Tab-separated table of C-alpha atoms in Angstrom:
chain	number	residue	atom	x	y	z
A	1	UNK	CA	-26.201	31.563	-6.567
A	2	UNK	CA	-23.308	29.612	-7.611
A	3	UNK	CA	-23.703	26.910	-5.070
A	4	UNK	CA	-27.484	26.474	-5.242
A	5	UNK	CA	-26.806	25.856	-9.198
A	6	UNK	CA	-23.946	23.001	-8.353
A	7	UNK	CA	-26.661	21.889	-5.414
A	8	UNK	CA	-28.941	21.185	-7.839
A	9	UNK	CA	-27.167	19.877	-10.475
A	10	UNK	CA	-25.093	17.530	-8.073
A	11	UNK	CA	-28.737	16.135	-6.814
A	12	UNK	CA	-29.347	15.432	-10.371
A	13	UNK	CA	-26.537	13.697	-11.348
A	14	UNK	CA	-26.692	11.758	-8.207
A	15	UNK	CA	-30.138	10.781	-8.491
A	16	UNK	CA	-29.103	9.131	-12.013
A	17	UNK	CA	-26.074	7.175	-10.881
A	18	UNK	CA	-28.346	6.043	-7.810
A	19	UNK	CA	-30.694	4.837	-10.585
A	20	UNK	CA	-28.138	3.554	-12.973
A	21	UNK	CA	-25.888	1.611	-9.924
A	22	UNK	CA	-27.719	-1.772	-10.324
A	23	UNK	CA	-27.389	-1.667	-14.552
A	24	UNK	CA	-23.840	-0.782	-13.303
A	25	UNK	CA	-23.279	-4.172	-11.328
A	26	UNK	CA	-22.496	-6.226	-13.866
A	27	UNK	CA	-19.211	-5.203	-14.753
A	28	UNK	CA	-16.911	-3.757	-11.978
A	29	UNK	CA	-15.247	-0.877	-14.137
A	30	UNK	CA	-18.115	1.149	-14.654
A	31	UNK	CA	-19.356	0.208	-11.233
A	32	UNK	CA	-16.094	1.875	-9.614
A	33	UNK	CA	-16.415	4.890	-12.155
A	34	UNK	CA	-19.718	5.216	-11.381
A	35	UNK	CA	-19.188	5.429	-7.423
A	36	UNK	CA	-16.102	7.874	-8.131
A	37	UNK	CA	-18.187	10.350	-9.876
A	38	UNK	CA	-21.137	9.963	-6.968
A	39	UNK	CA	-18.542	10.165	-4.339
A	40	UNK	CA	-16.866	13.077	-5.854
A	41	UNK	CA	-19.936	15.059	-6.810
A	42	UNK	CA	-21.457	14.339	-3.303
A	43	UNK	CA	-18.142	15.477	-1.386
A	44	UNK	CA	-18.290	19.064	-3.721
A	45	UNK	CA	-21.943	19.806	-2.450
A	46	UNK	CA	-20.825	18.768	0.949
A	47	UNK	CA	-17.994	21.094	1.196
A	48	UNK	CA	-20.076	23.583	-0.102
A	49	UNK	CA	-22.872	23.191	2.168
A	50	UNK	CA	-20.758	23.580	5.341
A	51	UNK	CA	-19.447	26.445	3.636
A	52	UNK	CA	-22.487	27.514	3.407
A	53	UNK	CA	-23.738	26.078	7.071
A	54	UNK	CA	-26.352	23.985	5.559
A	55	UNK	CA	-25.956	21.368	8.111
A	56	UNK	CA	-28.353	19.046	7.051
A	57	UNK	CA	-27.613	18.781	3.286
A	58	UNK	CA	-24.002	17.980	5.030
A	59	UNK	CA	-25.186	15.197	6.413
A	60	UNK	CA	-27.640	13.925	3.542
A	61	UNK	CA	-24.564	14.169	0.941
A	62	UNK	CA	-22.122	12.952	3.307
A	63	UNK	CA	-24.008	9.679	3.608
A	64	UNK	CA	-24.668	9.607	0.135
A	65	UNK	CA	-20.902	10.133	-0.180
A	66	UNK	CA	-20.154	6.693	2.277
A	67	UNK	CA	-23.057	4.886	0.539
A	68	UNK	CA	-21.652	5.177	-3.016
A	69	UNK	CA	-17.619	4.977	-1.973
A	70	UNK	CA	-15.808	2.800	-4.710
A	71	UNK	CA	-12.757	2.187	-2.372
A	72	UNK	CA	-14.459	0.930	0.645
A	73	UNK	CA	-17.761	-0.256	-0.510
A	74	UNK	CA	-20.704	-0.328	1.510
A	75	UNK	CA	-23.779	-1.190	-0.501
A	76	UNK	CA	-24.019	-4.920	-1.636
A	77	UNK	CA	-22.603	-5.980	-4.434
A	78	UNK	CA	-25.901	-7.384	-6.071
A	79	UNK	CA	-29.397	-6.136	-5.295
């Protein structure tokens, strides 16, 4: 029960900072917060998924997880 809650809630609070990453451009603190809290909340449900042997929610957090990394950043810059 415990890890569909933090599934749930992680895909929430991902799908905001996804939605709040270009307001986030601007200014490159808030940008690397930003991708720290995505990368960090995507890398719990992952973890917790192959706990779980949810392969595919694995892979869909684990690229969400590369997508949104603040130390090696992969998405441009400006949209």
């Amino acid at each position: 029960m415990l890890t569909k809650i933090m599934k749930w809630i992680s895909m929430a609070v991902l799908l905001a900072a996804a939605m709040l990453w270009g307001s986030a451009v601007n200014s490159e603190f808030p940008q690397f917060l930003l991708g720290f809290v995505v990368c960090f909340g995507a890398g719990v449900v992952v973890t917790q998924a192959a706990q779980a042997k949810k392969y595919v929610w694995v892979g869909g957090f684990a690229t969400m997880a590369l997508l949104f990394n603040p130390l090696i950043p992969i998405l441009p810059v400006r949209w």
